[in-house]
């Protein structure tokens, strides 16, 4: 079988390696260079290494709790059941996870985890270590990689995906495949402040939407609570708070306890919204205070953060750092079953591109790298199965436009990406209202209608961002109640609307 994998993060490369090792012919297509995207930027670790008193069931319970109960339990069970094998595989491929003094794997704890179960590499360079190991494995296997190649659209013939259309060096081309695995990451570039790299423009999700694949949960965008303002925004790992750093307001008070009994270790959506409210209230950034950890401990445990913050003129061992929330992770995406299969035969989706159901309304810290490894391998294993034997997917209901707000017409501003990002940040960000969402929907639709056909890679990215933006706004309008990472400032309706239909599967 000829398999085309689009994307070169942990999910795509894991899928490519497993497909190759199963005897399939594999081609990897990536917009940047091999090993680009979000994976090498991941400072946090991989959840799933269990110590005394911990185990898969507890990890699953924490995942579902963080997801506000909207996770698919079968998908969560698959994640925790396969986690140990995928971690062992990463070790075998050469990922040097950090060790305790006795030689055992060192486990860290992060927000909303009941136990220390998170592995790191290089202190705060886990993603970079994983990416390097997987890229080396791809090269050893001589799997062809087409770098600098932008996904344009899926090729669908007689109801089945048969390949992709791509753009490279200004020329379009078709790459045929018996199966296509989308692993293109999320859509952080929708927002004015994001920890995502420039290539995170929702290409796979937009292509899947145009092909008619089901998507779900795009309203659930996770904003990381602590990013260092600047160009670019720089992520300050949640593990810093896990190690004991605290958040302080202008008066030096630990204000997050006002919103949640777990304080700095509350779920990310709670911490992010609390930071945003406090910063607005005091008219200045809040600060992350890690001074109690000491210079030596900070440099040893977080060498990347230590290096970057010092290069930007901060000494975080002596003074707290200003922080802001930033768009970080998309819980929704292309709907799949537990094996990465979508609603279109021949099309698979893994990693942040996919909506596996693992994350529900809010991703548990350090589950993303694990999800990429687990479902990348599961998708590759499903290539040999007849599509009709797969578990069934019940498509989520299509959002309908809400009529709960009357917004005065306004002239359509000229489109540019920065303006779109400001619009999404203001109206579809941490705090949302019906009127703001309706305003954003009108503007995004106007831009999409007036945008000329794309002629280069950036124009194709803009087309994709507008497509995903519209779907995200419609999903947010269709959920008038606050849950997880989706927060509505409108008064709650008398009865909450039902959650999206679950994914129903067979063994």
Coordinates of C-alpha atoms in Angstrom, one line a residue:
X1 CA 0.0 0.0 0.0
X2 CA 1.2 3.5 -0.8
X3 CA 0.8 5.8 2.2
X4 CA 1.2 9.5 2.2
X5 CA 1.8 11.1 5.6
X6 CA 1.4 14.9 5.8
X7 CA 3.3 16.4 8.6
X8 CA 6.6 15.6 10.4
X9 CA 5.8 16.0 14.1
X10 CA 5.6 13.1 16.6
X11 CA 2.2 11.8 15.3
X12 CA 3.2 11.9 11.6
X13 CA 6.7 10.4 12.0
X14 CA 5.4 7.7 14.4
X15 CA 2.7 6.8 11.8
X16 CA 5.3 6.8 9.0
X17 CA 7.8 4.6 10.9
X18 CA 5.1 2.1 11.9
X19 CA 3.7 2.0 8.4
X20 CA 7.1 1.5 6.9
X21 CA 8.0 -1.3 9.4
X22 CA 4.7 -3.0 8.4
X23 CA 5.8 -3.2 4.8
X24 CA 4.0 -0.2 3.3
X25 CA 5.5 2.3 0.9
X26 CA 5.6 5.6 2.7
X27 CA 6.1 9.2 1.6
X28 CA 6.3 12.0 4.2
X29 CA 5.2 15.5 3.0
X30 CA 6.0 18.4 5.2
X31 CA 5.6 22.2 4.8
X32 CA 8.8 23.1 6.4
X33 CA 11.8 21.0 7.0
X34 CA 11.8 17.5 8.5
X35 CA 11.2 17.7 12.2
X36 CA 9.5 21.1 12.1
X37 CA 6.2 22.1 13.6
X38 CA 5.2 22.1 17.3
X39 CA 6.9 18.9 18.5
X40 CA 10.4 20.2 18.8
X41 CA 9.1 23.2 20.7
X42 CA 7.4 21.1 23.4
X43 CA 9.0 21.9 26.7
X44 CA 6.7 19.7 28.7
X45 CA 7.0 16.0 28.8
X46 CA 5.2 12.8 28.1
X47 CA 2.6 11.6 30.6
X48 CA 2.2 7.9 31.3
X49 CA 5.1 6.7 33.4
X50 CA 3.5 5.4 36.6
X51 CA 5.0 5.1 40.0
X52 CA 3.6 3.5 43.3
X53 CA -0.1 4.2 43.8
X54 CA -0.5 5.4 40.2
X55 CA -1.6 3.6 37.0
X56 CA -3.6 3.8 33.8
X57 CA -7.0 4.1 35.5
X58 CA -5.9 7.1 37.6
X59 CA -4.4 8.7 34.5
X60 CA -7.6 8.1 32.6
X61 CA -9.6 9.7 35.4
X62 CA -7.4 12.8 35.5
X63 CA -7.7 13.1 31.7
X64 CA -11.5 12.9 31.8
X65 CA -11.7 15.3 34.7
X66 CA -9.5 17.9 32.9
X67 CA -11.7 17.4 29.8
X68 CA -14.8 18.5 31.7
X69 CA -16.3 15.0 31.2
X70 CA -16.5 15.5 27.4
X71 CA -13.8 13.0 26.6
X72 CA -14.6 9.8 24.7
X73 CA -13.8 7.1 27.4
X74 CA -12.9 4.5 24.8
X75 CA -10.3 6.8 23.3
X76 CA -8.9 7.7 26.7
X77 CA -8.6 4.0 27.5
X78 CA -6.7 3.5 24.3
X79 CA -4.3 6.3 25.2
X80 CA -3.4 5.0 28.7
X81 CA -3.4 1.3 27.6
X82 CA -0.9 1.9 24.8
X83 CA 1.1 4.6 26.6
X84 CA 3.7 2.3 28.2
X85 CA 4.5 0.6 24.8
X86 CA 5.0 4.0 23.1
X87 CA 7.2 5.3 25.8
X88 CA 9.3 2.2 25.6
X89 CA 9.5 2.7 21.9
X90 CA 10.7 6.2 22.2
X91 CA 13.4 5.0 24.6
X92 CA 14.4 2.3 22.1
X93 CA 14.6 4.9 19.3
X94 CA 17.1 6.8 21.4
X95 CA 15.2 9.4 23.4
X96 CA 17.3 10.1 26.5
X97 CA 14.6 10.8 29.1
X98 CA 15.9 12.4 32.3
X99 CA 17.0 10.0 35.1
X100 CA 16.8 10.2 38.9
X101 CA 20.0 9.7 40.9
X102 CA 19.3 6.0 41.2
X103 CA 19.1 5.6 37.5
X104 CA 15.4 5.2 37.2
X105 CA 13.3 7.5 35.0
X106 CA 12.6 10.8 36.7
X107 CA 8.9 11.6 36.9
X108 CA 7.5 15.2 37.1
X109 CA 4.1 16.4 38.1
X110 CA 2.1 19.0 36.2
X111 CA -1.3 20.7 36.7
X112 CA -4.4 18.5 37.2
X113 CA -2.3 15.3 37.5
X114 CA -2.9 13.4 40.7
X115 CA 0.6 11.9 40.6
X116 CA 4.1 12.6 39.2
X117 CA 3.9 10.6 35.9
X118 CA 5.6 12.8 33.3
X119 CA 8.9 12.1 31.7
X120 CA 11.1 14.9 30.4
X121 CA 14.3 15.0 28.3
X122 CA 16.9 17.6 28.7
X123 CA 15.0 19.3 31.4
X124 CA 12.7 21.3 29.2
X125 CA 13.6 20.0 25.7
X126 CA 11.5 16.9 25.6
X127 CA 9.9 17.7 22.2
X128 CA 13.3 18.5 20.6
X129 CA 14.8 15.2 21.9
X130 CA 11.8 13.2 20.5
X131 CA 11.8 15.0 17.2
X132 CA 15.6 14.4 16.8
X133 CA 15.2 10.7 17.5
X134 CA 12.3 10.2 15.2
X135 CA 13.9 12.2 12.3
X136 CA 17.0 10.0 12.7
X137 CA 14.9 6.9 12.5
X138 CA 13.2 8.2 9.3
X139 CA 16.6 8.8 7.7
X140 CA 17.9 5.4 8.7
X141 CA 14.8 3.8 7.2
X142 CA 15.4 5.8 4.0
X143 CA 11.7 7.0 4.0
X144 CA 11.4 9.7 1.3
X145 CA 10.6 13.1 2.7
X146 CA 9.3 16.0 0.5
X147 CA 10.2 19.1 2.4
X148 CA 9.0 22.6 1.6
X149 CA 5.7 21.2 0.3
X150 CA 2.4 22.7 1.2
X151 CA -0.8 20.7 1.3
X152 CA -3.5 22.2 -0.9
X153 CA -6.3 19.7 -1.0
X154 CA -7.3 16.1 -0.7
X155 CA -7.9 14.1 -3.9
X156 CA -11.3 12.3 -3.5
X157 CA -12.5 9.9 -6.1
X158 CA -15.7 7.9 -5.9
X159 CA -16.0 8.7 -2.2
X160 CA -12.5 7.7 -1.2
X161 CA -9.3 9.7 -0.7
X162 CA -6.7 8.8 -3.3
X163 CA -4.0 11.3 -2.7
X164 CA -3.2 15.0 -2.2
X165 CA -2.6 18.1 -4.2
X166 CA 0.5 20.1 -3.1
X167 CA 2.4 23.3 -3.8
X168 CA 6.2 23.3 -4.0
X169 CA 8.4 26.0 -5.4
X170 CA 5.3 27.7 -7.0
X171 CA 4.2 24.5 -8.8
X172 CA 1.2 22.4 -8.1
X173 CA 1.4 18.6 -8.2
X174 CA -0.5 15.5 -7.2
X175 CA 0.8 12.8 -4.9
X176 CA -1.2 9.6 -5.2
X177 CA -1.7 7.3 -2.3
X178 CA -3.9 4.4 -1.2
X179 CA -4.2 6.1 2.2
X180 CA -3.5 9.6 3.5
X181 CA -2.6 10.3 7.1
X182 CA -3.1 14.0 8.1
X183 CA -0.7 15.1 10.8
X184 CA -0.5 18.8 10.1
X185 CA -0.9 20.1 13.6
X186 CA -3.3 22.7 14.8
X187 CA -4.3 26.3 13.9
X188 CA -2.6 28.5 16.4
X189 CA -1.9 31.2 13.8
X190 CA -5.6 32.1 14.1
X191 CA -4.7 34.2 17.1
X192 CA -2.6 37.3 17.8
X193 CA -0.7 35.6 20.6
X194 CA 0.3 31.9 20.1
X195 CA 3.0 29.6 21.2
X196 CA 2.6 27.8 17.8
X197 CA 5.2 28.1 15.0
X198 CA 4.3 30.1 11.8
X199 CA 3.3 26.9 9.9
X200 CA 0.4 26.1 12.3
X201 CA -2.3 27.4 9.9
X202 CA -4.9 24.6 10.0
X203 CA -4.0 23.2 6.6
X204 CA -5.1 19.6 7.3
X205 CA -8.3 20.6 9.0
X206 CA -9.3 23.0 6.2
X207 CA -8.5 20.4 3.5
X208 CA -10.6 17.8 5.4
X209 CA -13.5 20.3 5.7
X210 CA -13.4 21.1 1.9
X211 CA -13.4 17.3 1.2
X212 CA -16.5 16.8 3.4
X213 CA -15.0 15.1 6.5
X214 CA -16.6 15.5 9.8
X215 CA -15.0 17.8 12.3
X216 CA -15.9 18.6 15.9
X217 CA -14.9 20.5 19.0
X218 CA -13.2 23.4 17.2
X219 CA -14.6 25.7 19.9
X220 CA -12.2 24.2 22.4
X221 CA -9.0 26.1 22.1
X222 CA -6.5 25.8 24.9
X223 CA -4.7 29.0 25.9
X224 CA -1.5 28.3 27.7
X225 CA -1.5 30.5 30.9
X226 CA 2.2 31.5 30.9
X227 CA 4.0 32.8 27.9
X228 CA 6.6 35.5 27.9
X229 CA 5.4 38.5 25.8
X230 CA 7.6 39.4 22.8
X231 CA 8.2 38.5 19.2
X232 CA 7.8 35.6 19.0
X233 CA 5.9 34.7 22.1
X234 CA 7.9 32.3 24.2
X235 CA 6.3 29.4 26.2
X236 CA 7.1 29.1 29.9
X237 CA 6.3 25.4 30.6
X238 CA 3.6 24.4 33.0
X239 CA 6.3 22.2 34.6
X240 CA 7.8 25.4 36.0
X241 CA 4.7 25.8 38.2
X242 CA 4.8 22.1 38.8
X243 CA 8.2 22.6 40.3
X244 CA 7.0 25.3 42.6
X245 CA 6.8 28.6 40.8
X246 CA 3.8 30.8 41.7
X247 CA 1.8 33.5 40.0
X248 CA 1.6 36.9 41.7
X249 CA -0.4 40.0 41.0
X250 CA 0.9 43.6 41.2
X251 CA 0.8 43.5 45.0
X252 CA 2.7 40.2 45.2
X253 CA -0.4 38.2 46.1
X254 CA -1.0 34.6 44.8
X255 CA -4.3 35.5 43.2
X256 CA -5.2 32.2 41.4
X257 CA -6.5 30.7 44.6
X258 CA -9.4 33.2 44.3
X259 CA -10.6 31.1 41.3
X260 CA -9.6 27.5 42.2
X261 CA -8.4 25.6 45.3
X262 CA -5.5 24.2 43.4
X263 CA -4.1 27.6 42.6
X264 CA -1.3 27.5 40.1
X265 CA -1.9 23.8 39.4
X266 CA -5.6 24.3 38.5
X267 CA -6.6 23.2 34.9
X268 CA -5.1 25.4 32.2
X269 CA -8.3 27.1 31.2
X270 CA -9.0 28.3 34.7
X271 CA -5.5 29.6 35.2
X272 CA -5.4 31.3 31.8
X273 CA -8.7 33.1 32.3
X274 CA -7.8 34.1 35.8
X275 CA -4.5 35.6 34.6
X276 CA -6.3 37.5 31.8
X277 CA -8.9 38.9 34.3
X278 CA -6.3 40.0 36.8
X279 CA -4.1 41.6 34.2
X280 CA -7.0 43.6 32.9
X281 CA -8.0 44.6 36.4
X282 CA -4.6 45.9 37.3
X283 CA -3.7 47.2 33.8
X284 CA -0.4 45.4 33.8
X285 CA 0.9 41.9 33.3
X286 CA 0.9 39.4 36.2
X287 CA 4.2 37.7 37.0
X288 CA 5.5 34.2 37.3
X289 CA 7.7 34.0 40.4
X290 CA 10.3 31.2 40.2
X291 CA 12.9 32.9 42.4
X292 CA 12.5 30.5 45.3
X293 CA 13.8 27.6 43.1
X294 CA 17.3 29.2 42.8
X295 CA 19.5 29.9 39.9
X296 CA 21.3 26.5 39.9
X297 CA 18.0 24.5 40.0
X298 CA 16.4 26.7 37.3
X299 CA 19.4 26.3 34.9
X300 CA 19.6 22.6 35.5
X301 CA 15.9 21.8 35.2
X302 CA 14.9 24.4 32.6
X303 CA 18.0 25.1 30.5
X304 CA 16.1 26.2 27.4
X305 CA 13.9 28.6 29.4
X306 CA 16.9 29.9 31.3
X307 CA 18.8 30.6 28.1
X308 CA 16.0 32.3 26.3
X309 CA 14.8 34.5 29.2
X310 CA 18.4 35.6 29.9
X311 CA 18.9 36.4 26.2
X312 CA 15.8 38.6 26.4
X313 CA 17.2 40.5 29.4
X314 CA 15.5 38.7 32.3
X315 CA 17.1 37.0 35.3
X316 CA 14.3 34.8 36.5
X317 CA 16.3 33.5 39.4
X318 CA 16.2 37.0 40.9
X319 CA 13.0 38.6 39.6
X320 CA 9.6 37.3 38.5
X321 CA 8.8 37.2 34.8
X322 CA 5.8 39.0 33.1
X323 CA 3.4 36.5 31.5
X324 CA 0.4 36.4 29.3
X325 CA -1.9 33.6 28.0
X326 CA -1.4 32.5 24.4
X327 CA -3.2 30.2 22.1
X328 CA -1.5 26.8 22.5
X329 CA -3.5 23.7 21.5
X330 CA -6.6 22.8 19.6
X331 CA -8.7 20.0 21.2
X332 CA -11.0 19.6 18.2
X333 CA -10.2 18.7 14.7
X334 CA -11.0 16.0 12.1
X335 CA -13.2 13.4 13.8
X336 CA -11.6 9.9 14.1
X337 CA -12.2 6.6 15.7
X338 CA -9.7 5.0 18.0
X339 CA -7.6 4.0 14.9
X340 CA -7.3 7.4 13.3
X341 CA -10.0 6.7 10.7
X342 CA -12.1 9.6 9.6
X343 CA -15.6 9.7 7.9
X344 CA -14.0 9.5 4.5
X345 CA -12.5 6.1 3.5
X346 CA -8.7 6.2 3.0
X347 CA -8.3 9.3 5.1
X348 CA -6.7 9.2 8.6
X349 CA -5.9 12.0 11.0
X350 CA -3.6 11.9 14.0
X351 CA -2.1 14.3 16.5
X352 CA -3.5 17.8 16.9
X353 CA -5.2 17.7 13.5
X354 CA -7.4 14.9 14.8
X355 CA -10.3 15.0 17.2
X356 CA -9.8 11.6 18.8
X357 CA -12.0 12.4 21.8
X358 CA -9.1 12.1 24.2
X359 CA -9.0 15.7 25.3
X360 CA -12.7 16.6 25.6
X361 CA -13.1 20.2 26.4
X362 CA -9.6 20.8 27.8
X363 CA -6.3 18.8 27.3
X364 CA -4.6 17.5 30.4
X365 CA -1.0 18.7 30.5
X366 CA 1.6 16.4 28.7
X367 CA -1.1 14.2 27.0
X368 CA -0.4 15.7 23.6
X369 CA 2.9 14.0 22.8
X370 CA 1.6 10.8 24.2
X371 CA -1.6 11.1 22.0
X372 CA 0.6 11.7 18.9
X373 CA 2.7 8.6 19.6
X374 CA -0.2 6.3 20.5
X375 CA -2.6 7.3 17.7
X376 CA 0.1 7.6 15.1
X377 CA 0.9 3.9 15.8
X378 CA -2.7 2.9 15.9
X379 CA -3.5 4.6 12.5
X380 CA -0.5 2.7 10.9
X381 CA -1.7 -0.6 12.4
X382 CA -5.2 0.1 10.9
X383 CA -3.9 0.4 7.3
X384 CA -4.2 -3.4 6.8
X385 CA -7.7 -3.6 8.1
X386 CA -10.7 -3.4 5.7
X387 CA -12.4 0.0 6.1
X388 CA -15.8 -1.6 6.6
X389 CA -14.4 -3.5 9.6
X390 CA -13.6 -0.3 11.4
X391 CA -15.5 1.1 14.4
X392 CA -18.4 3.3 13.4
X393 CA -18.3 7.1 13.8
X394 CA -21.4 9.0 14.5
X395 CA -20.8 12.4 13.0
X396 CA -21.2 15.3 15.3
X397 CA -24.1 17.6 14.5
X398 CA -23.3 20.5 12.2
X399 CA -23.4 23.8 14.1
X400 CA -26.2 26.1 13.1
X401 CA -25.8 29.9 13.3
X402 CA -27.2 31.4 16.4
X403 CA -29.7 34.3 16.3
X404 CA -29.0 35.3 19.9
X405 CA -27.4 38.6 19.0
X406 CA -28.2 41.6 16.9
X407 CA -24.9 43.3 15.8
X408 CA -25.0 46.6 14.0
X409 CA -23.6 46.3 10.5
X410 CA -20.1 47.8 10.1
X411 CA -17.9 48.3 7.1
X412 CA -15.8 45.3 6.2
X413 CA -12.2 46.0 7.0
X414 CA -9.5 45.1 4.4
X415 CA -8.2 41.6 5.0
X416 CA -4.8 41.0 6.4
X417 CA -3.6 38.1 8.5
X418 CA -2.7 40.3 11.5
X419 CA -6.2 41.9 11.5
X420 CA -7.8 38.4 11.4
X421 CA -5.6 37.3 14.3
X422 CA -6.6 40.4 16.4
X423 CA -10.3 39.7 15.6
X424 CA -10.1 36.1 16.7
X425 CA -8.2 37.1 19.8
X426 CA -10.7 39.7 20.8
X427 CA -13.9 37.9 20.0
X428 CA -13.1 34.1 19.9
X429 CA -10.4 34.0 22.6
X430 CA -10.5 33.4 26.3
X431 CA -13.8 35.2 26.8
X432 CA -16.6 35.0 24.2
X433 CA -20.0 36.6 23.8
X434 CA -22.8 35.9 21.3
X435 CA -22.5 39.4 19.9
X436 CA -18.8 39.2 19.5
X437 CA -19.0 35.8 17.9
X438 CA -21.6 37.0 15.5
X439 CA -19.5 40.1 14.6
X440 CA -16.5 37.8 14.0
X441 CA -18.5 35.5 11.8
X442 CA -19.8 38.3 9.6
X443 CA -16.3 39.7 9.1
X444 CA -14.7 36.3 8.5
X445 CA -17.4 35.4 6.0
X446 CA -17.0 38.7 4.2
X447 CA -13.2 38.2 4.0
X448 CA -13.6 34.7 2.6
X449 CA -16.1 35.9 0.0
X450 CA -13.8 38.7 -1.2
X451 CA -10.5 37.0 -1.0
X452 CA -9.2 36.2 -4.5
X453 CA -8.1 32.7 -5.5
X454 CA -4.8 31.9 -3.7
X455 CA -1.7 32.2 -5.9
X456 CA 1.1 31.4 -3.5
X457 CA 1.7 29.4 -0.3
X458 CA 0.8 32.3 2.1
X459 CA -2.4 32.9 0.3
X460 CA -3.3 29.3 0.6
X461 CA -2.6 29.5 4.3
X462 CA -4.8 32.5 4.6
X463 CA -7.6 30.6 2.8
X464 CA -7.2 27.8 5.3
X465 CA -7.2 30.1 8.3
X466 CA -10.4 31.7 7.2
X467 CA -12.0 28.3 6.6
X468 CA -11.0 27.1 10.1
X469 CA -11.9 30.4 11.7
X470 CA -15.5 30.2 10.3
X471 CA -15.9 26.7 11.5
X472 CA -14.5 27.6 14.9
X473 CA -16.8 30.6 15.3
X474 CA -19.9 28.5 14.3
X475 CA -18.9 25.8 16.8
X476 CA -18.6 28.4 19.5
X477 CA -22.0 29.9 18.7
X478 CA -23.6 26.5 18.8
X479 CA -22.4 26.0 22.4
X480 CA -23.9 28.8 24.5
X481 CA -22.8 27.4 27.8
X482 CA -19.3 27.6 29.2
X483 CA -17.4 24.3 29.5
X484 CA -13.6 23.6 29.7
X485 CA -11.6 25.9 27.4
X486 CA -14.8 27.4 25.8
X487 CA -15.9 30.3 28.0
X488 CA -19.0 32.3 27.3
X489 CA -19.6 35.6 29.1
X490 CA -23.3 35.6 28.2
X491 CA -25.9 34.6 30.7
X492 CA -26.3 30.8 30.7
X493 CA -29.5 29.5 29.0
X494 CA -32.2 27.8 31.1
X495 CA -31.1 24.4 30.1
X496 CA -27.6 23.5 28.7
X497 CA -27.4 22.4 25.1
X498 CA -26.4 18.7 24.7
X499 CA -22.7 17.9 24.1
X500 CA -21.6 16.8 20.7
X501 CA -22.7 13.2 19.9
X502 CA -20.2 10.6 21.1
X503 CA -18.1 8.5 18.8
X504 CA -19.6 5.0 18.9
X505 CA -17.2 2.2 18.1
X506 CA -16.9 -1.5 18.0
X507 CA -13.9 -3.5 18.9

